[in-house]
Coordinates of C-alpha atoms in Angstrom, one line a residue:
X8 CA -100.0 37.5 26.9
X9 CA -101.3 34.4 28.4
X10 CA -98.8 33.5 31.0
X11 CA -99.7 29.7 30.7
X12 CA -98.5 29.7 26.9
X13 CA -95.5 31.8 28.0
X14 CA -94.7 29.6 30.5
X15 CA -94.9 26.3 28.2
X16 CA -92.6 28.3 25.5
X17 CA -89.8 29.1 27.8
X18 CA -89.9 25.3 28.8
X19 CA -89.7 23.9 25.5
X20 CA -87.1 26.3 24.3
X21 CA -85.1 25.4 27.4
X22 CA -85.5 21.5 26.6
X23 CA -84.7 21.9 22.6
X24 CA -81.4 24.6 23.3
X25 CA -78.6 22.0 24.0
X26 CA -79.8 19.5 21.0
X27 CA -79.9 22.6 18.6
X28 CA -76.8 23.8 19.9
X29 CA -74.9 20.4 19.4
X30 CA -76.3 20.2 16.1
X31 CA -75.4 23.5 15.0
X32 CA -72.1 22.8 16.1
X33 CA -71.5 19.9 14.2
X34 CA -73.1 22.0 11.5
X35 CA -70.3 24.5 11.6
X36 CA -67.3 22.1 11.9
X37 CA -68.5 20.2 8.6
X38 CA -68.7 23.7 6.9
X39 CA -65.9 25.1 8.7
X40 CA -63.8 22.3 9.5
X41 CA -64.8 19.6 6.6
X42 CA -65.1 16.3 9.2
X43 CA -66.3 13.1 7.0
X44 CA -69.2 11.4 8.3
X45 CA -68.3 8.1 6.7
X46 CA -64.9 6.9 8.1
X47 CA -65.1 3.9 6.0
X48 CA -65.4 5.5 2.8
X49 CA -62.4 7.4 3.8
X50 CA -60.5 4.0 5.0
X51 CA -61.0 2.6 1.7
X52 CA -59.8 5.0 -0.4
X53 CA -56.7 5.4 2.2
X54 CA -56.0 1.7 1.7
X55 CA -56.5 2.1 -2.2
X56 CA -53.8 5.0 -2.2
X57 CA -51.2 2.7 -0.3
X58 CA -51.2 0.0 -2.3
X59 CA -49.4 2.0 -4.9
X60 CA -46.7 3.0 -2.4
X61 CA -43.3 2.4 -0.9
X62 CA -41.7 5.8 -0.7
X63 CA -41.7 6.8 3.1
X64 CA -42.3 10.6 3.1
X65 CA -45.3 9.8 0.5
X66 CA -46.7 7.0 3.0
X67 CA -46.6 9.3 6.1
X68 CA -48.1 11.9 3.6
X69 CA -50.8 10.5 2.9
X70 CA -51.3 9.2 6.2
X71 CA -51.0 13.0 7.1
X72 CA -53.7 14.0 4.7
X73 CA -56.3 11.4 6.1
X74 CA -56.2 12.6 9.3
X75 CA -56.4 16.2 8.7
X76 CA -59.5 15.7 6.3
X77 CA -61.0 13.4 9.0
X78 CA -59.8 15.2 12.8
X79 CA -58.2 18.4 11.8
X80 CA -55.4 18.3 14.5
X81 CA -53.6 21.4 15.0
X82 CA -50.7 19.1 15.2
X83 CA -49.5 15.9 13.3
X84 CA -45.8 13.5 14.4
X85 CA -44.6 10.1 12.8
X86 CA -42.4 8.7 15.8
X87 CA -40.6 5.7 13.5
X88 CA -38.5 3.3 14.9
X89 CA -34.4 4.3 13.3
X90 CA -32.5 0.6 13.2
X91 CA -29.2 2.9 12.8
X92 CA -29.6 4.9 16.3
X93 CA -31.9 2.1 18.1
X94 CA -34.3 4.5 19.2
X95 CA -37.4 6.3 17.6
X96 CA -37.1 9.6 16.2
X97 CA -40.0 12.0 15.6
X98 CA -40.5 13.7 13.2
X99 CA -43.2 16.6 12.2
X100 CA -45.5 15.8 9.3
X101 CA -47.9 18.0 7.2
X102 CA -47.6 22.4 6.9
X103 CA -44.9 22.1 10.4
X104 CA -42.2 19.9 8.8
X105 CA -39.3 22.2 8.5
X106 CA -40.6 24.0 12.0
X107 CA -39.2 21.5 14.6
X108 CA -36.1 19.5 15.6
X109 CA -36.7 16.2 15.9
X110 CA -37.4 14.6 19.3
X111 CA -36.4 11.2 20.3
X112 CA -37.9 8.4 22.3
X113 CA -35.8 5.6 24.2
X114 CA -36.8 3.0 22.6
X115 CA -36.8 1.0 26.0
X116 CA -38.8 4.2 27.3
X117 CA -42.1 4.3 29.3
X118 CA -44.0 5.4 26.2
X119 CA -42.4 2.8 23.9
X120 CA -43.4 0.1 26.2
X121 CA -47.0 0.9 26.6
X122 CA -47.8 1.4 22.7
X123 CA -46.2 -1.7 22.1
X124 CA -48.4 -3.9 25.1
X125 CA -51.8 -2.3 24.1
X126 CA -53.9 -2.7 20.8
X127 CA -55.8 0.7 21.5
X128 CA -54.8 4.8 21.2
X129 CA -53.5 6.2 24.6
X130 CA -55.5 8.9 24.4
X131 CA -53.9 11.2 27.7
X132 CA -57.2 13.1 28.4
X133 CA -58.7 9.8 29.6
X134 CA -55.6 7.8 31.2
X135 CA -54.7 10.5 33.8
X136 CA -53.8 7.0 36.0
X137 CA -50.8 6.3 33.3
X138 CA -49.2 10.1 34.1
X139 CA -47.1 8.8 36.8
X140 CA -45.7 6.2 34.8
X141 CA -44.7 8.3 32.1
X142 CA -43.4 10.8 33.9
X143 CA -40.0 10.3 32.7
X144 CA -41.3 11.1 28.8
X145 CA -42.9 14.3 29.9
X146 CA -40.7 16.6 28.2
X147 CA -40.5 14.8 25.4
X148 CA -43.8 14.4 24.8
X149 CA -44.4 18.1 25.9
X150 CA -42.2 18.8 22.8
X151 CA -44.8 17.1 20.7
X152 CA -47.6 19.1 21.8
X153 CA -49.8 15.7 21.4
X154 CA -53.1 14.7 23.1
X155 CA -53.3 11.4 21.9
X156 CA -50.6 8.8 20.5
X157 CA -51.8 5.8 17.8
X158 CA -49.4 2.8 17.8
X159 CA -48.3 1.5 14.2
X160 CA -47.3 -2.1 15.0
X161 CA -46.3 -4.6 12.5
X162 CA -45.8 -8.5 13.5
X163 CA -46.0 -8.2 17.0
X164 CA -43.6 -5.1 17.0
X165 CA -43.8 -1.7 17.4
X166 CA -42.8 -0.2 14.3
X167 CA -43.4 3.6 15.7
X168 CA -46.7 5.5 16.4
X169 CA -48.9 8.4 15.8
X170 CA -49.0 11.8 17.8
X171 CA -51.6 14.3 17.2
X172 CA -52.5 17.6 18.7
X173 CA -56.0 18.6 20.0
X174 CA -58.6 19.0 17.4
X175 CA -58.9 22.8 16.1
X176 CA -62.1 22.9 16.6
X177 CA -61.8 22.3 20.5
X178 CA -63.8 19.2 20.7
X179 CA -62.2 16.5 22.4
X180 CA -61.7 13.4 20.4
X181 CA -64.5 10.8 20.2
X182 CA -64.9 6.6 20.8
X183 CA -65.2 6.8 16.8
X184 CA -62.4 9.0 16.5
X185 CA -59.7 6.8 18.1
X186 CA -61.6 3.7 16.5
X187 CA -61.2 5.3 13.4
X188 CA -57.1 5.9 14.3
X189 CA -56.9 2.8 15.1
X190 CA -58.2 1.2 12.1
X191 CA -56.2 4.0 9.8
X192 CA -53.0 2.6 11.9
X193 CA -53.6 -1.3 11.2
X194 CA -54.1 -0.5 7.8
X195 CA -51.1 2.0 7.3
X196 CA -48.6 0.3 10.1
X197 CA -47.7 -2.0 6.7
X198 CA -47.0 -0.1 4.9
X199 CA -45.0 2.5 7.0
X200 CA -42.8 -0.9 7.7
X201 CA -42.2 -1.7 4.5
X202 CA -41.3 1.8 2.8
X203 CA -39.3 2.7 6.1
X204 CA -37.6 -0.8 5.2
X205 CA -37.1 0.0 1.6
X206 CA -35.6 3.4 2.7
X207 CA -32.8 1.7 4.6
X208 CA -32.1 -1.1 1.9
X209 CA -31.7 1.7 -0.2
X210 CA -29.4 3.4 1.9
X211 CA -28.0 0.7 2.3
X212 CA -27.5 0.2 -1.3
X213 CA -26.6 3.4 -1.7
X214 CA -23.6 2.8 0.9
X215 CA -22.4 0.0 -0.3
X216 CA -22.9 1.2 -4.6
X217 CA -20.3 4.1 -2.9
X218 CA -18.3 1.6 -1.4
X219 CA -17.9 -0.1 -4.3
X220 CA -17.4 3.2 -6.5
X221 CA -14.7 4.0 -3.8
X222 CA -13.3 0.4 -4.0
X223 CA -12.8 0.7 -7.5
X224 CA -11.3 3.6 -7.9
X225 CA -8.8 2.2 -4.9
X226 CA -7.8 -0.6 -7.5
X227 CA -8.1 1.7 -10.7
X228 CA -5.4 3.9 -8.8
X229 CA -2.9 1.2 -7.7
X230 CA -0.1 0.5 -9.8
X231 CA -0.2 -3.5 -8.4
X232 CA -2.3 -5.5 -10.8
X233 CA -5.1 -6.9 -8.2
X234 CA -6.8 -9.8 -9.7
X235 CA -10.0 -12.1 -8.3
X236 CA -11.2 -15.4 -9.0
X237 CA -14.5 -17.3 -7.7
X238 CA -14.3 -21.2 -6.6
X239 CA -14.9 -21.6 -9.7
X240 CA -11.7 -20.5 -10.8
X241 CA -13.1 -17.5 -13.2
X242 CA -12.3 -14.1 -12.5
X243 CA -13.9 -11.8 -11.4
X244 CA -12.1 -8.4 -11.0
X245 CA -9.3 -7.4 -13.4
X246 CA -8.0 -3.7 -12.5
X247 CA -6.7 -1.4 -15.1
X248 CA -3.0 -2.1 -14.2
X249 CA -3.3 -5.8 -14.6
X250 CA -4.6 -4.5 -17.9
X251 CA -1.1 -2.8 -18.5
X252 CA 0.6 -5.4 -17.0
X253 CA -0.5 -8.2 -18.9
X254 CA -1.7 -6.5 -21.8
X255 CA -5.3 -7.8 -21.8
X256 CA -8.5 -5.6 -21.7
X257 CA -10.3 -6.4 -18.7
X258 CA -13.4 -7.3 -20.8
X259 CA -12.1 -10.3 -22.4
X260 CA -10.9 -12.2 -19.2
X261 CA -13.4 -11.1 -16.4
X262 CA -16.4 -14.0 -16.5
X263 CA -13.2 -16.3 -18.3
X264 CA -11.2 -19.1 -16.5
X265 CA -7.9 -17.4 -15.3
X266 CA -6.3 -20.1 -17.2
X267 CA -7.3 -18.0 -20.1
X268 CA -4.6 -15.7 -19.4
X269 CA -1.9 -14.9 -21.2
X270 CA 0.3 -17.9 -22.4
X271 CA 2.5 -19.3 -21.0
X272 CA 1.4 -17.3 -17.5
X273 CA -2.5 -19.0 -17.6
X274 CA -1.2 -22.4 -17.2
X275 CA 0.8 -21.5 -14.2
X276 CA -1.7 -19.3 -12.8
X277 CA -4.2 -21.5 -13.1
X278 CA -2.2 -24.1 -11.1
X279 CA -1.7 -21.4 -8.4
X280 CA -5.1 -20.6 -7.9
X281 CA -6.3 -24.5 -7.1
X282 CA -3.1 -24.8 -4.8
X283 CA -4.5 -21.9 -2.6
X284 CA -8.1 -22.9 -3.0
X285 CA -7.5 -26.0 -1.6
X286 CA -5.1 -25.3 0.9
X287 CA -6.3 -22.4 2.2
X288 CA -2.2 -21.4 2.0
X289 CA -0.9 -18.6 0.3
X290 CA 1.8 -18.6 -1.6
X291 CA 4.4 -15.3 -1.4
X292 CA 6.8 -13.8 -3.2
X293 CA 6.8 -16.2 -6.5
X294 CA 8.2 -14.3 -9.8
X295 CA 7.7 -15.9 -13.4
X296 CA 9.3 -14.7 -16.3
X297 CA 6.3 -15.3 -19.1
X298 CA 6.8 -13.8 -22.7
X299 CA 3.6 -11.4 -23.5
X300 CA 3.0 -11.1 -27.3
X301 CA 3.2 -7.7 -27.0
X302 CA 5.4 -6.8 -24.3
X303 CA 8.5 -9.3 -24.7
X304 CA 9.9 -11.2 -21.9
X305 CA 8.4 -9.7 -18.8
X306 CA 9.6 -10.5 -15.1
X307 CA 6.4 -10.7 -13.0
X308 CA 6.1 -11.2 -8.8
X309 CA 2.7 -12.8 -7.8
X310 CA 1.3 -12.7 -4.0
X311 CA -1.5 -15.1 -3.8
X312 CA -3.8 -15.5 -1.1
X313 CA -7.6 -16.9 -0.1
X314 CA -10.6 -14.8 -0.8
X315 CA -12.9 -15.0 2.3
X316 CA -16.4 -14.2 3.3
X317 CA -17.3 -13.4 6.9
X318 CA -18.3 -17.5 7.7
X319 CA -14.7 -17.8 7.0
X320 CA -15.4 -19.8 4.0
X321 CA -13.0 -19.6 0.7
X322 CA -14.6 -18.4 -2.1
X323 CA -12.0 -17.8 -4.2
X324 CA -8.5 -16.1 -4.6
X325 CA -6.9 -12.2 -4.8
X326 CA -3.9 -12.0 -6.8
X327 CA -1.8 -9.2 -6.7
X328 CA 0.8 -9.0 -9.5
X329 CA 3.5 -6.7 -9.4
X330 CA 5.9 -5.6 -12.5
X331 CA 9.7 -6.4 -11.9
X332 CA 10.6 -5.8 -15.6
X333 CA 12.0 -2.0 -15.5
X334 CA 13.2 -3.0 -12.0
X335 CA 14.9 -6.3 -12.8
X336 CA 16.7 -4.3 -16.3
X337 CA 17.7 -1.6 -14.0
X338 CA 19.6 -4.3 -11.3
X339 CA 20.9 -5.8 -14.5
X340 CA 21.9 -2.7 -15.9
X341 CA 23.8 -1.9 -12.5
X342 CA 25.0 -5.2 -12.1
X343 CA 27.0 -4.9 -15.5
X344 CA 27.8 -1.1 -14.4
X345 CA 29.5 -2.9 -11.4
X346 CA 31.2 -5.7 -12.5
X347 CA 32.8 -3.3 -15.2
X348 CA 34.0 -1.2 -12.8
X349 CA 35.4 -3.6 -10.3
X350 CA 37.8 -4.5 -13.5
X351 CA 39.2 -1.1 -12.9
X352 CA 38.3 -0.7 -9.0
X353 CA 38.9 -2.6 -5.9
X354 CA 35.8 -4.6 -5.1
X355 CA 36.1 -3.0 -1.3
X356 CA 36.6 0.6 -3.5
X357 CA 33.9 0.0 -5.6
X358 CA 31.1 -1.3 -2.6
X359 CA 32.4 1.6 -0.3
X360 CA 31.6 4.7 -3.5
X361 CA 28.0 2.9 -3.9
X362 CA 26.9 2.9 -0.2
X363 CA 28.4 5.9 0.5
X364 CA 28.5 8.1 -3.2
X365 CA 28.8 11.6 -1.0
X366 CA 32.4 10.2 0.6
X367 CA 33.8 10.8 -3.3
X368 CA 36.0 13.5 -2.6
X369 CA 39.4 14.4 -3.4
X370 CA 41.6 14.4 0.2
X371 CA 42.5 11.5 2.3
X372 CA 43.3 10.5 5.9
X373 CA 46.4 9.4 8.3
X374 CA 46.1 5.9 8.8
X375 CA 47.6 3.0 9.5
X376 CA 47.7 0.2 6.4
X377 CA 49.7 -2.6 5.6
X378 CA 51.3 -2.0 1.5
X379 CA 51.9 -5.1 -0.5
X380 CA 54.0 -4.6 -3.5
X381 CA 54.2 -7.6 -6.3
X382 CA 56.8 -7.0 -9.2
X383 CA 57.5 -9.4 -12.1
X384 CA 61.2 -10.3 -12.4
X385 CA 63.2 -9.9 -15.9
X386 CA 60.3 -9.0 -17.6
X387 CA 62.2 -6.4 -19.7
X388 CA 64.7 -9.3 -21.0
X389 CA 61.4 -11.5 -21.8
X390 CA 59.8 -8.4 -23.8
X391 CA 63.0 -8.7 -25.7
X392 CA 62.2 -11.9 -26.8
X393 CA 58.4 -12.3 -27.3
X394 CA 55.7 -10.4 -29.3
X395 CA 54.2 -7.4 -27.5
X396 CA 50.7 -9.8 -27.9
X397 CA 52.2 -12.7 -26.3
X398 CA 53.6 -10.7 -23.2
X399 CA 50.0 -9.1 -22.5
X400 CA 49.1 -12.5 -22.6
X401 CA 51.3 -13.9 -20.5
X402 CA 51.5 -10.9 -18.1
X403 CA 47.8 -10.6 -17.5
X404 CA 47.6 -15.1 -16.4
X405 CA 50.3 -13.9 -13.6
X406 CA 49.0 -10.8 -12.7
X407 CA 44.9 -12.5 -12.3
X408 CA 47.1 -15.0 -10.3
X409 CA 48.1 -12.3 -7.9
X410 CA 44.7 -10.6 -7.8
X411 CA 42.8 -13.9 -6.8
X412 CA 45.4 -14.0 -4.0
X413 CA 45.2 -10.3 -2.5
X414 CA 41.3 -10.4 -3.1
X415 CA 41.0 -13.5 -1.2
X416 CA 42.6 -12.0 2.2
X417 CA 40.1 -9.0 1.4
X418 CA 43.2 -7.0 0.5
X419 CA 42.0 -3.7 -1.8
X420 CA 44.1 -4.0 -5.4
X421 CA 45.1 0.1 -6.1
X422 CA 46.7 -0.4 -9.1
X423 CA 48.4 -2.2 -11.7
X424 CA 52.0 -0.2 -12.3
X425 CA 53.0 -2.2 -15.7
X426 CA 54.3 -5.5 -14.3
X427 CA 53.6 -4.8 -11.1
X428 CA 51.2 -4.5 -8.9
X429 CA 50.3 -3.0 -5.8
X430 CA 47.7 -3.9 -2.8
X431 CA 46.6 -2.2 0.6
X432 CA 45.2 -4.2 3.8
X433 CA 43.6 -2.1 6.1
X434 CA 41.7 0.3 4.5
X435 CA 39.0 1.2 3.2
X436 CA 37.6 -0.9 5.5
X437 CA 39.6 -1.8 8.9
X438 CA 41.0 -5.1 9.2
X439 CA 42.5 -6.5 12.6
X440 CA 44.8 -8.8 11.5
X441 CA 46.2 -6.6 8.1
X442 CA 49.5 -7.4 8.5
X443 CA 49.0 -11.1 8.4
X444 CA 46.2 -10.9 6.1
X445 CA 48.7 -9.4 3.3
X446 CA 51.6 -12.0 4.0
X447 CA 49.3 -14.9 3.6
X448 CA 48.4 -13.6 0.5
X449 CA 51.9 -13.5 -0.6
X450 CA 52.3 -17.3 0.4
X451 CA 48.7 -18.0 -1.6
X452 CA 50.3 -15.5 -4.8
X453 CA 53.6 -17.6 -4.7
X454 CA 52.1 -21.1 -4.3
X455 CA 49.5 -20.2 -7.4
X456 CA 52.4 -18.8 -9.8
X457 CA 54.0 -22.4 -8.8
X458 CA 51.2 -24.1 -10.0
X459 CA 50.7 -22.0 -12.7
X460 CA 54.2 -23.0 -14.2
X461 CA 53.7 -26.5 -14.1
X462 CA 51.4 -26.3 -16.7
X463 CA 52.9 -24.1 -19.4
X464 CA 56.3 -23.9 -20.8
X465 CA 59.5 -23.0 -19.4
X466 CA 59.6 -19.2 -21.5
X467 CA 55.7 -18.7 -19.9
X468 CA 57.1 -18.8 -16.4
X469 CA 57.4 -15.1 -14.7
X470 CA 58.2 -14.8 -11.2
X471 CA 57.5 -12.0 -8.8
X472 CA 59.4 -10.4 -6.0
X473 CA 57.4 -9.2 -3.2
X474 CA 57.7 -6.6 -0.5
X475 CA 55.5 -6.1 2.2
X476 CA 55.9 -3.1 5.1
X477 CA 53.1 -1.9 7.6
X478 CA 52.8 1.8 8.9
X479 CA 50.9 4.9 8.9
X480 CA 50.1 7.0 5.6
X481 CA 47.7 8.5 3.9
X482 CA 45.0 7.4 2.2
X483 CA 42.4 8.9 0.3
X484 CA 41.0 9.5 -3.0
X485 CA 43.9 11.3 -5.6
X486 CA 43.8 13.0 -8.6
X487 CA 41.7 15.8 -10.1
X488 CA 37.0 16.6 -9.6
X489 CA 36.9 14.6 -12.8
X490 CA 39.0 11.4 -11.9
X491 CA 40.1 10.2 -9.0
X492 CA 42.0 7.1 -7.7
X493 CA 41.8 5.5 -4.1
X494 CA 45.1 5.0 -2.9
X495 CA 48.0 5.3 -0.1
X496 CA 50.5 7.7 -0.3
X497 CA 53.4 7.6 2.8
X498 CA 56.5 5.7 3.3
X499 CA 55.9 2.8 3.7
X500 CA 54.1 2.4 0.2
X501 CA 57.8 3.3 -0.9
X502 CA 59.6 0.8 1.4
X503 CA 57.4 -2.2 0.0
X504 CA 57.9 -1.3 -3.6
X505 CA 61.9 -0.8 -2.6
X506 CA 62.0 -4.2 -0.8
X507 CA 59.8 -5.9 -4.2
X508 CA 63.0 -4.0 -6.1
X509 CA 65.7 -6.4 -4.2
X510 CA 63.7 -9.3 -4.0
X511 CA 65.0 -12.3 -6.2
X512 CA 62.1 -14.1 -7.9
X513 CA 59.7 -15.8 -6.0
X514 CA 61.1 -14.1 -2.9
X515 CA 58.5 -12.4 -0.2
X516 CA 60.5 -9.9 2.0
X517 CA 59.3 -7.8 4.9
X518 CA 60.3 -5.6 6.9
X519 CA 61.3 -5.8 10.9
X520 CA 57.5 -4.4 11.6
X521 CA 55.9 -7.0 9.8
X522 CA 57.9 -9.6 11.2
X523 CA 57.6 -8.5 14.8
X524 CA 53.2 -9.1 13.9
X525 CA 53.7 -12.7 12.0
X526 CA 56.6 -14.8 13.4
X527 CA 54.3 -16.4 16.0
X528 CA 52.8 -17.7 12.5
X529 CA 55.1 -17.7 9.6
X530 CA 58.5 -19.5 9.0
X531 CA 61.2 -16.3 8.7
X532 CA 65.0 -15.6 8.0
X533 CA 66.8 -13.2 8.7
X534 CA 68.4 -11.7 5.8
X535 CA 70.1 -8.6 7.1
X536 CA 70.4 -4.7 6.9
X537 CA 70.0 -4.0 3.8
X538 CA 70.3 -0.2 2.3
X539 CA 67.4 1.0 0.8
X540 CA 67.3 4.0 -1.1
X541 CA 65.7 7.1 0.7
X542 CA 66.8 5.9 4.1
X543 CA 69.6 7.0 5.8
X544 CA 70.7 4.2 7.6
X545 CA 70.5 0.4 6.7
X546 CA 66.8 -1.2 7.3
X547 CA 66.6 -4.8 8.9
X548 CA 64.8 -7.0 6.4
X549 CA 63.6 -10.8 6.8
X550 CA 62.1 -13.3 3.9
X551 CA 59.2 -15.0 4.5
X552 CA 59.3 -18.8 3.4
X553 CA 56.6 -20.6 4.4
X554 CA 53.9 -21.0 7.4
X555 CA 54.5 -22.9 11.0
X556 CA 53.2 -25.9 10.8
X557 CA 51.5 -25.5 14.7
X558 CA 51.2 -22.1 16.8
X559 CA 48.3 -21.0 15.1

């Protein structure tokens, strides 16, 4: 009751309130909150934990964990630097991770710049000056919800940075606290670098173990064999058709010399490979034609070119080998198909029904040819005398004779009619000059038979009468769906073999039509009007002896 002593209580307990307050505040965040006293203890046991470490998300983990045991932010970022996008991209660590987008930073931004120029924290309660310079980041770092932002800087470069959130407590954070951040930065900035590093080598690795995957099954799938060498001439990549083609496993050549290859193709390959290695020149286009133990004779078409790097520098050579052996038996196969059946056909028939197989239809067209008619004279009395082997014989030199003749003015042979035979100028492909065309073939046929008859004896000698007529008639393929035969059907197809009927031997005789096109060219006589059958009335007929020496 002594108002002295009650005086002197109040006045102590007024004095002692705010240190027993602080103290039983810290009290309650070390019960409540669990904040370390010893930061050091803590930073050596942080450091201890990273040296084992070079996975990123376990890195920033436990870079997570040391902060909450130590601060107990309400809010935890890693803002790391992304080489892919050239910017940093934040990213939420600790119980929020799969609660927020991630927000990016410029990484020529206001913020950027700062964390990289300064050693300490930017702690924003106490740089209220630096609000106006970072206006610009405002929302972005609004989107954090952070208070205070610890750079992680590695060789002079900012590598990314820190963002917490208030403490949960409420205090504000202390000299020691951001002292403490910034040693737990310099001690975790390495090794943030180096696992966010070894994350994008092994992306990287990843990428390129795909592209390789991808780029194998590209050469796995291709039917051309694809080959590689190194400067050293060994190879280095042998797809599974170059397998097929050559017949070798791919294990037995790759890490081998290509000269290693199949006989005799190593030799040759070998030489190959040093003349594009050396010359830098590839060579196109060139076919061998190697015998393979197991395959037979084999036609192969090689492309050779440089292997490069991106300096531009050889380091070896791709070879693409390509298998011509069903292809080349197949154009040989054809080849024989066609020469057989130009010995029946016209060659002008014969190209005409393979570039165009749908125009192989029975029917024809009015047109306008020039008919050629060669008959062999008393060949009936030289039957009579000779044995049936011996005519073919004979008949068949006379006959080639007239074909070389016809074939060499272009003239389309349509058939062989016994001894005779019988040509068409002007179909199936047009020919300008026709009518000419078939009379110097005549002169050519006469001139050869000559020659011919110099050589063998006087009972081998045949001679034809000819009997050329231009004018329209039809001509198309004849016969029946199942065969057919190109030829010209009209009057005057008739007229030529009628004037070949009267000629004498070795005689060429035309009629007034023909000789109105050629006697600017060709030596004529008249020979008269002459009946032929069919005709009512006489037809004027001229013989053809020879060509002017000038005029044309």
């Amino acid at each position: 009751s002594d108002p002295i002593l009650l005086s002197l209580f109040v006045l102590a307990l007024i004095l002692l309130f705010n240190p027993l307050r602080n103290r039983f505040q810290r009290l309650v965040d070390r019960v409540f909150f669990r904040e370390p006293v010893d930061y050091r203890a803590a930073l050596q046991e942080f450091s201890h934990e990273l040296t084992q470490m070079l996975d990123l998300k376990a890195v920033l983990a436990e870079v997570g964990r040391q902060v909450e045991e130590s601060l107990h932010p309400d809010r935890q970022w890693a803002c790391l630097y992304d080489d892919d996008l050239a910017c940093y991209i934040g990213q939420p660590m600790g119980q929020d991770q799969q609660a927020t987008f991630p927000v990016t930073f410029a990484a020529d931004g206001a913020l950027a710049h700062w964390l990289q120029d300064h050693q300490e924290c930017l702690y924003l309660p106490a740089e209220r000056e630096l609000f106006a310079e970072l206006s610009d980041e405002w929302v972005r770092m609004g989107a954090l919800g952070a208070v205070i932002h610890v750079p992680l800087r590695t060789r002079e470069r900012l590598s990314g940075w820190l963002a917490l959130g208030p403490k949960r407590s409420g205090q504000p954070y202390r000299s020691d606290d951001l002292a403490f951040l910034s040693a737990l930065a310099d001690q975790s900035a390495l090794a943030v670098e180096n696992a966010r590093l070894f994350a994008s080598v092994r992306r990287n690795l990843a990428a390129i173990t795909a592209m390789k995957n991808l780029m194998d099954d590209v050469f796995s799938s291709i039917a051309s064999g694809v080959i590689t060498t190194d400067v050293q001439n060994k190879v280095t990549l042998f797809n599974r058709a170059a397998e097929a083609i050559l017949d070798v496993p791919a294990d037995e050549i790759i890490g081998r010399p290509c000269k290693q290859a199949p006989p005799p193709l190593g030799d040759e390959l070998h030489h190959l490979v040093d003349q594009v290695k050396h010359t830098g020149t590839p060579v196109m286009a060139y076919e061998v034609q190697p015998e393979l133990p197991a395959r037979g004779p084999v036609w192969l078409r090689m492309n050779l070119s440089p292997l490069k790097d991106s300096h531009d520098v050889i380091t070896g050579v791709t070879i693409v080998v390509d298998d011509l052996t069903e292809q080349r038996r197949l154009e040989a196969r054809v080849r024989r198909v066609r020469e057989t059946f130009e010995r029946y056909v016209a060659p002008a028939v014969v190209e005409r029904l393979l570039s165009s197989p749908e125009s192989v239809r029975l029917g024809g067209m009015r047109q306008e040819i020039t008919s050629f008619y060669a008959d062999i004279r008393g060949f009936t009395a030289f039957g009579e005398k000779t044995a049936p082997e011996f005519q073919i014989e004979v008949l068949n030199r006379h006959l080639t004779l007239a074909t070389e003749a016809i074939l060499a003015q272009e003239g389309t042979l349509d058939k062989f009619i016994g001894d005779a035979a019988m040509a068409i100028f002007n179909a199936p492909e047009p020919q300008e000059d026709h009518t000419l065309r078939a009379v110097l073939a005549a002169l050519a046929m006469q001139q050869a038979i000559r020659e011919h008859h110099t050589q063998v004896d006087e009972r081998e000698r045949l001679h034809f009468g000819l009997g050329i007529t231009v004018g329209e008639a039809v001509v198309g393929n004849i016969g029946s769906a199942v065969v057919q035969n190109f030829t010209a059907i009209g009057d005057c197809v008739n007229f030529s073999c009628r004037l070949s009927d009267i000629a004498e031997p070795g005689q060429i005789l035309v009629s007034v039509e023909v000789y109105e096109r050629v006697k600017e060219n060709v030596e004529t006589n008249f020979i008269g009007h002459v009946p032929v059958k069919g005709h009512t009335q006489p037809d004027p007929v001229y013989e053809v002896v020879g060509l002017k020496s000038v005029g044309w």
